[in-house]
Structure formats: C-alpha cells, structure tokens
C-alpha cells in the first residue's frame, strides 16, 4: 500500500468536524484521486476533552499542543480552520518554513497579512491554498488564480457575505427594517450573537482584499478596502430602490483602471448599493453568495453557490487538500502568488460611482434650480430627477415622516462621477436652507452610466 | 532574459486570430505570470497565403506543414484550434508523444476519443488542457477537475450550446416557431449556415460527455450520450411550458446514482426540457451558457458566462497556455485525467425524469379513467392533470388546430419515473381509440418530484 499523506488539522469546530467526516466517508475516492490515502495525524483543539459528538476518529488524536503537532515529522500537510490572526499566523508560518503545505480557510489572516503567509510559502517551497476563505464552496479563487491568467480582469463585483444578504433579501421581500430583519436572521441562525463582523462589512472587506489581490496581481490588504456596512439601510431606502426597479445588496467591488491622473490603479470597496433587478446579482437570495467577474476577453462571468456552512466550506478545504497532497507526492509546488503588477490603490474619493439621493425640500419655485446648481458646481451630471409633493407615496419619502405642508420629495440619480465629488455635493446640499433633510443617499451600481 | 516558451498554433480562424492578438497585447503580463516570454514559433494553416487582416505576427510564421511544425525542436507547446477528428487527433498524439504539452478547444475529438489523447499525454509525461472545449470562457473544467476533488458531484445540468439557447429564448420571448427563430439566429450570426450540429444537439452531446467524464471520474464518450435536438419544439410546446410557469431549454444532464438494480451508474443525456422560471438556468438568455453543479458537500453551484466567440474562447485557451507553460518551465506535469471510478453508463430508459404530456381526447365520460389506467399500468404516478374543453385557450392546445367539437385537451404532468416507463406510457396512449392525437411530449426537469 502507498504511504499515506498525513494531515494535521488545526481546529475542530463546524468546518473541522465536517472535514473529518468527509475524509472518513469519501476515503476510497480521495485515495484514488490523490494516489495515496489521506490520514489524520492529529487534531489540535483548545480543549481536548470536549464532547464533539460521534466523530469518526480516534479520540487519542486530539491534542492541545498545536505547535507540537505541526512540528511532528510524520505530518505532511497542515489544515487550519481556527480563524483569527494569532496564534494562527505563527502556526502557519512555522508549518510552511518546515516544508509543510498549508490549506486554510482564514480570510481575516489572509486579508490582514497575506504577504507574510505567501513569503513563508515561498521560503519553504510549499503550497498555500485558501479556496474556502472566500465564498465557501464556490470554486472561485482557483479560476481567478489559474483559469483567467491569460486574460485581464477589469472588475469583480460580489455578494460575499451570507448574513447581510439574508437580511437585505428579507427587507426586500417583507418591507421590514434593518433591526427586524437582523432579529429574524439571528433567530434562524444566519447571524451570530455578535453580528458586527458581518453587518458592518468587515467580513466582506476581508474577502474583497483577497479577491482584489488575485484579480489584479497586487497585494491588497483589508486596510486598503473602503468599508461601509448595512446598519443604516432603512425600509425607506429599500422602497426607493424598488421604485427605481432596483434592490439593495451589500457589494464588494474591486476594479482597475486609470485614476484621474491617468495612472493604472485599483479601487476596492464594500458598501450597500442599489442594483437593477435585471442584474444577475439581484436575484441572489437568502444566504447565497455570487461573484460577477468582468474580463477583457472572457467578458462577463458569474460564480454562484453557498458561501458558508460546515459542509460547503469543508468541500472547498478538501479540494485544496487533494491538490496539495498530489503536489506533495509529486514533489512539486503549485504556481505561487502572483503580485508582480503591484498596482497602486486608489482612495475611495477617486472611485467612480453613481449616487441616488432622496431629498426633502421646500416646495417653491427655484428650488430645483438651486439644487441642480450644487451638482453642477461639483461637476456631477444628473441622470434623472423625480419630484413628488408631500405627503409622500410609498416610494421616495422618508418612512414615518408626518405630513409636512409645503414640502416636496426630490429623488435624484446622478451619472458616474468620482465619489469625492458626489460626497461633496451631498455635503453642500445638506447646508442649503431649502433642503429640509436628506432622507437617503445610496450608491447605484451594475449598469452603464 | 529568460528563454521563451515557444508555441505552435494549429489553426488560425476566429479563435486562432484572437489567441494571436491576445498573446501580442498582453505580452508583458503573460511574461510576468509565466516567468518567461511566450513566443509564437509557427502557425499551421490550410492555405498560407490567405489574407487574415492585420495580425501582429510575422507572415513568415505561417506554414501548411502542421506535422513539421509540431516536430520542430524549438516548439515547446502545441495549441490546437482546428477542430474535427482528423487530422487533429494524429497531430496531438504526435505532439504529446514527443513531450510537448497540448492545449486544445476540440470538443468533438475529446468527446469521441478523449481516451487516446489522455493516454498519449500520460505516455509523453505532458499536460493536456482543454478548458475552451466546454462553455467557452467559463472556468468550468478546472473547478470540476481540481476544486471539487474533495467532494462527490451528483449531477451536472447545463445550457452549453449558445445557438439553441438563442433560438429557445427567442421562441419564449416572441412566441415564434422554431423555423422563424432559427432564421433570426442565422441572420444575426448566432447560427451557422448548416445548423445541424447545434440544433440536433451534437455539439451539446460532445460537451456533456466531457463534463460527465470529469464530474464522475469515468470515461464517457459522445456515443454514450442520449441525444435529442430542438427541431421539434413548437410554439405550442413553449405556450404549454409558460402555462406551467416554465420555459424550455436544451439541457445537458449528467447524473450518477444507483440504477434499478442498485448499481451505482451514470446517466448522460441532452434533450429539450421544461424548467421552472424560478430555476437559476431559466434566466440564462441569448447565447449565454451556464452550468449548474450539485455536489454532496458543496450543495448547488452555478457557473455562467459566454460559451462561444473568438475572444471568450481565446481567454480560456490562454489560461491553459499559461498553466502549461509554467509546468513546462518547472519540469512538472499537472494532475492527469482521473477515470478511476469507471462507472457503468445507464441506458436512457433507466434515466429518471418527468413527462409533460398534452393530449387531444374525446370529451366524454370515462376518458380520464381510461387515460389514468394507462399510466397506472406502467407504474407511472401522475402529479397534475388539467382538462379544458376545445376550442383551446392560449395554453395547452395544439396551435393551428381547428375547432373540434366534442374534443378536450388533457395536460398531464407525471412524477419522476424511468424514461422507458414514461415512453411506453405515451406509446400506449397513442394507441387508445379515445386519444385523437398527442400534441406534445416534453420532459420536465429542475424541481423535486
């Protein structure tokens, strides 16, 4: 019998237990695909004695000494499903320097300090795979890393956080407000007890950094990503979106192109945005993920599937394990990180987008002229204006507002312009005496400008 | 400067010229990604002197001696975009035996005799890549070949032929018949002068064989694929589909599971089918392709993009060229074909599906009982029955039928059953005296049974 490839598993939570289960259930197939059996050498956990249900492994394999397990001579590959920056970073660097390939699902670590991991992989001459770190089971990183290497990717637009997509889909379907929809998500297990990382966009920003790095051959970290969450999206915003034939999604958008000075650069941002219901991303409901990729020769591509959950994430982990194990047996290393382009990162002010602005203004002559003048001063071109006298209809008006005699709702959608010019326009509108309040400001994505 | 990787290009039609153009335009990026420049050593064509427009290559590179070009010592990789069985097969076998990796878009050859190519690749210790052979620019084969190798794929359902999807989308949108929609497709350049390969399903069947081979680790050839085209899909069929909340698509369906004797086996088929408009494949319009993959752990995945055209296909070719060139430089070989499972192929009669049957019957007592009795005799369970007196409404009735006093339309949708039992049911219905005619028979896919 061929010598097995021996695995150290770091972490045994939701994903880890699924990895163990799949390794056991699919053992015969995995052996055939790898060319040797995959064997669990040890499982590092925080508390060794904890009840993990009927797992198909010898309880003696559990240890609390992760570093000791990694360093063992009979360990060939390391799988990390613990998450967080430390101690994971130290463990993985140690493993790779010792010549052991790593498969990890740790998006936070890759987004914060992927460079250190890639450097350690190069130093140790080993593989670093992380398909599970973005969009769970969806095979996305390998296509970006390999299949599209003969092409130039210009833009990646993704729904990469299932919790926020569940919340926004619920708001769209029922007219609920953010808090109500979040409560439902928590009840159904789609949101964690502390939902901050999801609803404030931190999780999506980490994934955006990883996607942008691969798409543009440039190291992008989470700190480079402009981030806005969905906590301020209101039922009225959703109603406005619907009135425009749109819905609201939390998008991660990574694009490349010349900045205002003509320098080719990269822009990476995460924020809620209106997209037309006809856009392929608009129909991505519940906790599903999808990533829309635009490339010069390939045109438009979309990848869709489950972005989280134990089994889907374990599927992605095991795909990487099979690849790393084959390379280990063949004594070769997969193509490493490609960061040769090293494009500069553009600040958010230079990102080109469109705004949907809903204003509550005095209903008297000259108001539109004054408002339009503000847009003109900032060189922002207006695409559409819609005016309605108050009391507002179901669309466009701030929800819950009492009747305000003599007021009107003004809904303005701009053409594409730099975000700084759009933000400055909104700031100046806010200072206009005739503007009573700004009911909502949302970016509009996913269509020509 | 690093020694270049030298390419022999076989064929210089729509895809070949795009490959040449992209190699030139993206030269700097490709060099960075490969680690060495990619250089065209020669281009084999049928007629060397033909005007190919302003191509960015030295005209002296053209040759009519493909075999001579392949054998040249300064050729490292061979790209084949000629198509057809011979002489392509002979060339590629020769190249691989001589130690030269191959990138090909030749779906017909891979589906007819992929085994010979894979064997030659193993013999020569080289790579055989063919991402462009299925679904053009969509990175699909690499995910099946690598990303999902830690999982068990149970079913692949795809729209993999752009011409027929354009025709069926037009029939759905305008109510046109097949001939009219085909004429429009021909006029707009979506259908070839001889559309047989597309409309009779040969193209889709070749792709189905390739997808099934990768998904199930089993060699499947075009001859194993049950194939029906779309030439008999009528405007009335489409109207029936709409009345059921469905549309009609030409699907390739590859699935695995136990057959009636409990033996794990594979079923591969291409035929038009009704799918609910809520299914992700239903909204794939125009000439786009999409492939829906179901796996045990990953759940549902979908890949979407342009399935044909010079630039999208060239993008897939070049992605493979970069991978093959890197392996060439590293002196390694990618994971080869995996056909270890060698599952038996099930005949079409054992494929499990559902039928939508539209009958024109005598409108008198006892008819439904007689019809239902036929289904019962073949052990086929009925899901829904809808009856309408003639003259028929817009849905369900055969188009163009004159008023037939005393007749009724009967629309029956079955539960899932073996295709043989369903086909036998239809054959017996046809022989019933009370059945005047069978207006339409279509399979129903994409929902629970």
Short mmCIF file of N, CA, C and O in Angstrom, two decimals, chain A residues 165-229:
data_model
loop_
_atom_site.label_atom_id
_atom_site.label_comp_id
_atom_site.label_asym_id
_atom_site.label_seq_id
_atom_site.Cartn_x
_atom_site.Cartn_y
_atom_site.Cartn_z
N UNK A 165 -26.70 39.29 3.17
CA UNK A 165 -27.57 39.05 2.03
C UNK A 165 -28.92 38.51 2.49
O UNK A 165 -29.96 38.86 1.92
N UNK A 166 -28.89 37.69 3.54
CA UNK A 166 -30.15 37.21 4.09
C UNK A 166 -30.97 38.39 4.62
O UNK A 166 -32.17 38.50 4.35
N UNK A 167 -30.32 39.29 5.35
CA UNK A 167 -31.03 40.44 5.94
C UNK A 167 -31.60 41.35 4.85
O UNK A 167 -32.78 41.72 4.88
N UNK A 168 -30.79 41.68 3.85
CA UNK A 168 -31.27 42.58 2.79
C UNK A 168 -32.36 41.91 1.95
O UNK A 168 -33.32 42.57 1.52
N UNK A 169 -32.24 40.59 1.72
CA UNK A 169 -33.28 39.88 0.97
C UNK A 169 -34.60 39.91 1.74
O UNK A 169 -35.67 40.09 1.15
N UNK A 170 -34.51 39.76 3.07
CA UNK A 170 -35.72 39.81 3.90
C UNK A 170 -36.33 41.20 3.86
O UNK A 170 -37.55 41.36 3.76
N UNK A 171 -35.50 42.24 3.94
CA UNK A 171 -36.00 43.62 3.88
C UNK A 171 -36.70 43.87 2.55
O UNK A 171 -37.73 44.54 2.48
N UNK A 172 -36.11 43.31 1.48
CA UNK A 172 -36.70 43.48 0.15
C UNK A 172 -38.03 42.75 0.06
O UNK A 172 -39.01 43.26 -0.48
N UNK A 173 -38.10 41.56 0.63
CA UNK A 173 -39.30 40.73 0.47
C UNK A 173 -40.45 41.20 1.34
O UNK A 173 -41.61 41.14 0.93
N UNK A 174 -40.14 41.67 2.56
CA UNK A 174 -41.22 41.94 3.52
C UNK A 174 -41.40 43.41 3.86
O UNK A 174 -42.36 43.77 4.52
N UNK A 175 -40.47 44.26 3.43
CA UNK A 175 -40.56 45.67 3.80
C UNK A 175 -40.08 45.94 5.22
O UNK A 175 -40.25 47.05 5.74
N UNK A 176 -39.50 44.93 5.85
CA UNK A 176 -39.02 45.09 7.23
C UNK A 176 -37.86 46.08 7.29
O UNK A 176 -37.18 46.32 6.30
N UNK A 177 -37.64 46.64 8.49
CA UNK A 177 -36.48 47.48 8.72
C UNK A 177 -35.27 46.61 9.05
O UNK A 177 -35.39 45.39 9.22
N UNK A 178 -34.10 47.26 9.17
CA UNK A 178 -32.87 46.51 9.41
C UNK A 178 -32.93 45.69 10.70
O UNK A 178 -32.60 44.51 10.71
N UNK A 179 -33.36 46.33 11.80
CA UNK A 179 -33.33 45.66 13.11
C UNK A 179 -34.22 44.42 13.12
O UNK A 179 -33.83 43.35 13.60
N UNK A 180 -35.40 44.59 12.55
CA UNK A 180 -36.35 43.49 12.48
C UNK A 180 -35.77 42.32 11.67
O UNK A 180 -35.86 41.15 12.07
N UNK A 181 -35.17 42.65 10.53
CA UNK A 181 -34.60 41.61 9.66
C UNK A 181 -33.40 40.94 10.33
O UNK A 181 -33.20 39.73 10.20
N UNK A 182 -32.60 41.73 11.05
CA UNK A 182 -31.47 41.15 11.77
C UNK A 182 -31.96 40.17 12.84
O UNK A 182 -31.39 39.08 13.01
N UNK A 183 -33.04 40.56 13.54
CA UNK A 183 -33.59 39.67 14.57
C UNK A 183 -34.01 38.33 13.95
O UNK A 183 -33.75 37.27 14.51
N UNK A 184 -34.64 38.41 12.79
CA UNK A 184 -35.07 37.18 12.12
C UNK A 184 -33.85 36.32 11.75
O UNK A 184 -33.85 35.10 11.93
N UNK A 185 -32.81 37.00 11.22
CA UNK A 185 -31.59 36.27 10.82
C UNK A 185 -30.95 35.59 12.03
O UNK A 185 -30.46 34.46 11.93
N UNK A 186 -30.97 36.28 13.18
CA UNK A 186 -30.37 35.72 14.39
C UNK A 186 -31.16 34.49 14.84
O UNK A 186 -30.59 33.44 15.17
N UNK A 187 -32.49 34.65 14.82
CA UNK A 187 -33.35 33.54 15.23
C UNK A 187 -33.12 32.30 14.37
O UNK A 187 -33.13 31.18 14.86
N UNK A 188 -32.96 32.50 13.07
CA UNK A 188 -32.81 31.38 12.14
C UNK A 188 -31.37 30.87 12.05
O UNK A 188 -31.07 29.97 11.28
N UNK A 189 -30.48 31.49 12.80
CA UNK A 189 -29.10 31.02 12.80
C UNK A 189 -28.25 31.58 11.67
O UNK A 189 -27.14 31.13 11.44
N UNK A 190 -28.77 32.57 10.95
CA UNK A 190 -27.99 33.17 9.86
C UNK A 190 -27.08 34.29 10.36
O UNK A 190 -26.18 34.72 9.65
N UNK A 191 -27.36 34.79 11.56
CA UNK A 191 -26.49 35.84 12.13
C UNK A 191 -25.98 35.36 13.48
O UNK A 191 -26.67 34.67 14.20
N UNK A 192 -24.72 35.74 13.79
CA UNK A 192 -24.15 35.35 15.07
C UNK A 192 -24.66 36.27 16.17
O UNK A 192 -25.22 37.34 15.90
N UNK A 193 -24.43 35.85 17.41
CA UNK A 193 -24.87 36.65 18.56
C UNK A 193 -24.29 38.06 18.47
O UNK A 193 -24.99 39.05 18.70
N UNK A 194 -23.02 38.17 18.13
CA UNK A 194 -22.44 39.48 17.84
C UNK A 194 -22.27 39.60 16.32
O UNK A 194 -21.31 39.06 15.77
N UNK A 195 -23.18 40.29 15.66
CA UNK A 195 -23.17 40.30 14.20
C UNK A 195 -22.26 41.36 13.59
O UNK A 195 -22.27 41.56 12.37
N UNK A 196 -21.46 42.03 14.42
CA UNK A 196 -20.68 43.19 13.94
C UNK A 196 -19.85 42.88 12.69
O UNK A 196 -19.90 43.64 11.71
N UNK A 197 -19.10 41.78 12.71
CA UNK A 197 -18.20 41.50 11.58
C UNK A 197 -18.97 41.39 10.28
O UNK A 197 -18.48 41.79 9.22
N UNK A 198 -20.19 40.87 10.35
CA UNK A 198 -21.00 40.75 9.13
C UNK A 198 -21.67 42.08 8.76
O UNK A 198 -21.47 42.59 7.67
N UNK A 199 -22.48 42.62 9.68
CA UNK A 199 -23.31 43.77 9.30
C UNK A 199 -22.51 45.05 9.09
O UNK A 199 -22.95 45.95 8.37
N UNK A 200 -21.32 45.13 9.70
CA UNK A 200 -20.50 46.32 9.47
C UNK A 200 -19.54 46.13 8.28
O UNK A 200 -18.73 47.00 7.99
N UNK A 201 -19.62 44.99 7.63
CA UNK A 201 -18.86 44.81 6.39
C UNK A 201 -17.42 44.35 6.56
O UNK A 201 -16.68 44.28 5.59
N UNK A 202 -17.00 44.03 7.80
CA UNK A 202 -15.61 43.61 7.99
C UNK A 202 -15.31 42.29 7.27
O UNK A 202 -14.27 42.13 6.63
N UNK A 203 -16.26 41.33 7.37
CA UNK A 203 -16.07 40.04 6.72
C UNK A 203 -15.98 40.21 5.20
O UNK A 203 -15.09 39.67 4.55
N UNK A 204 -16.89 41.01 4.65
CA UNK A 204 -16.88 41.24 3.20
C UNK A 204 -15.61 41.97 2.77
O UNK A 204 -15.05 41.70 1.70
N UNK A 205 -15.13 42.89 3.60
CA UNK A 205 -13.92 43.65 3.25
C UNK A 205 -12.70 42.73 3.19
O UNK A 205 -11.84 42.87 2.31
N UNK A 206 -12.63 41.77 4.12
CA UNK A 206 -11.51 40.82 4.09
C UNK A 206 -11.54 40.02 2.79
O UNK A 206 -10.51 39.85 2.12
N UNK A 207 -12.74 39.56 2.41
CA UNK A 207 -12.85 38.79 1.17
C UNK A 207 -12.55 39.66 -0.05
O UNK A 207 -11.94 39.19 -1.02
N UNK A 208 -12.96 40.93 0.00
CA UNK A 208 -12.68 41.84 -1.11
C UNK A 208 -11.18 42.00 -1.31
O UNK A 208 -10.68 42.03 -2.45
N UNK A 209 -10.45 42.07 -0.20
CA UNK A 209 -8.99 42.23 -0.30
C UNK A 209 -8.37 41.00 -0.96
O UNK A 209 -7.49 41.11 -1.83
N UNK A 210 -8.86 39.80 -0.59
CA UNK A 210 -8.32 38.56 -1.17
C UNK A 210 -8.65 38.49 -2.66
O UNK A 210 -7.80 38.16 -3.49
N UNK A 211 -9.89 38.80 -3.01
CA UNK A 211 -10.29 38.76 -4.42
C UNK A 211 -9.49 39.76 -5.25
O UNK A 211 -9.02 39.45 -6.35
N UNK A 212 -9.35 40.97 -4.73
CA UNK A 212 -8.62 42.00 -5.49
C UNK A 212 -7.16 41.61 -5.69
O UNK A 212 -6.59 41.82 -6.76
N UNK A 213 -6.57 41.01 -4.65
CA UNK A 213 -5.16 40.59 -4.77
C UNK A 213 -4.98 39.61 -5.92
O UNK A 213 -4.07 39.74 -6.73
N UNK A 214 -5.88 38.61 -5.99
CA UNK A 214 -5.77 37.61 -7.04
C UNK A 214 -6.12 38.19 -8.41
O UNK A 214 -5.47 37.89 -9.40
N UNK A 215 -7.16 39.00 -8.45
CA UNK A 215 -7.63 39.50 -9.75
C UNK A 215 -6.64 40.45 -10.40
O UNK A 215 -6.50 40.45 -11.61
N UNK A 216 -5.96 41.24 -9.57
CA UNK A 216 -5.12 42.30 -10.12
C UNK A 216 -3.63 42.07 -9.89
O UNK A 216 -2.82 42.97 -10.13
N UNK A 217 -3.24 40.88 -9.40
CA UNK A 217 -1.83 40.55 -9.23
C UNK A 217 -1.13 41.63 -8.42
O UNK A 217 -0.06 42.13 -8.77
N UNK A 218 -1.79 42.00 -7.31
CA UNK A 218 -1.35 43.13 -6.48
C UNK A 218 -1.72 42.79 -5.04
O UNK A 218 -2.82 42.32 -4.79
N UNK A 219 -0.80 43.01 -4.11
CA UNK A 219 -1.17 42.72 -2.72
C UNK A 219 -2.10 43.80 -2.19
O UNK A 219 -1.72 44.96 -2.09
N UNK A 220 -3.31 43.39 -1.85
CA UNK A 220 -4.30 44.31 -1.28
C UNK A 220 -4.64 43.78 0.10
O UNK A 220 -4.90 42.59 0.26
N UNK A 221 -4.64 44.65 1.11
CA UNK A 221 -5.00 44.21 2.46
C UNK A 221 -6.35 44.80 2.86
O UNK A 221 -6.85 45.72 2.20
N UNK A 222 -6.90 44.29 3.96
CA UNK A 222 -8.21 44.77 4.42
C UNK A 222 -8.16 46.27 4.68
O UNK A 222 -9.16 46.98 4.49
N UNK A 223 -6.99 46.78 5.09
CA UNK A 223 -6.88 48.21 5.38
C UNK A 223 -7.01 49.07 4.12
O UNK A 223 -7.30 50.27 4.19
N UNK A 224 -6.79 48.46 2.95
CA UNK A 224 -6.92 49.19 1.68
C UNK A 224 -8.37 49.29 1.21
O UNK A 224 -8.67 49.95 0.22
N UNK A 225 -9.27 48.57 1.88
CA UNK A 225 -10.64 48.46 1.40
C UNK A 225 -11.54 49.51 2.08
O UNK A 225 -11.61 49.55 3.31
N UNK A 226 -12.20 50.33 1.29
CA UNK A 226 -13.20 51.24 1.84
C UNK A 226 -14.39 50.41 2.28
O UNK A 226 -14.92 49.61 1.51
N UNK A 227 -14.86 50.60 3.51
CA UNK A 227 -15.87 49.71 4.07
C UNK A 227 -17.04 50.47 4.68
O UNK A 227 -16.85 51.36 5.50
N UNK A 228 -18.25 50.14 4.26
CA UNK A 228 -19.47 50.63 4.90
C UNK A 228 -20.39 49.44 5.09
O UNK A 228 -20.52 48.62 4.19
N UNK A 229 -21.05 49.34 6.23
CA UNK A 229 -21.95 48.22 6.50
C UNK A 229 -23.38 48.54 6.10
O UNK A 229 -23.64 49.49 5.36
#
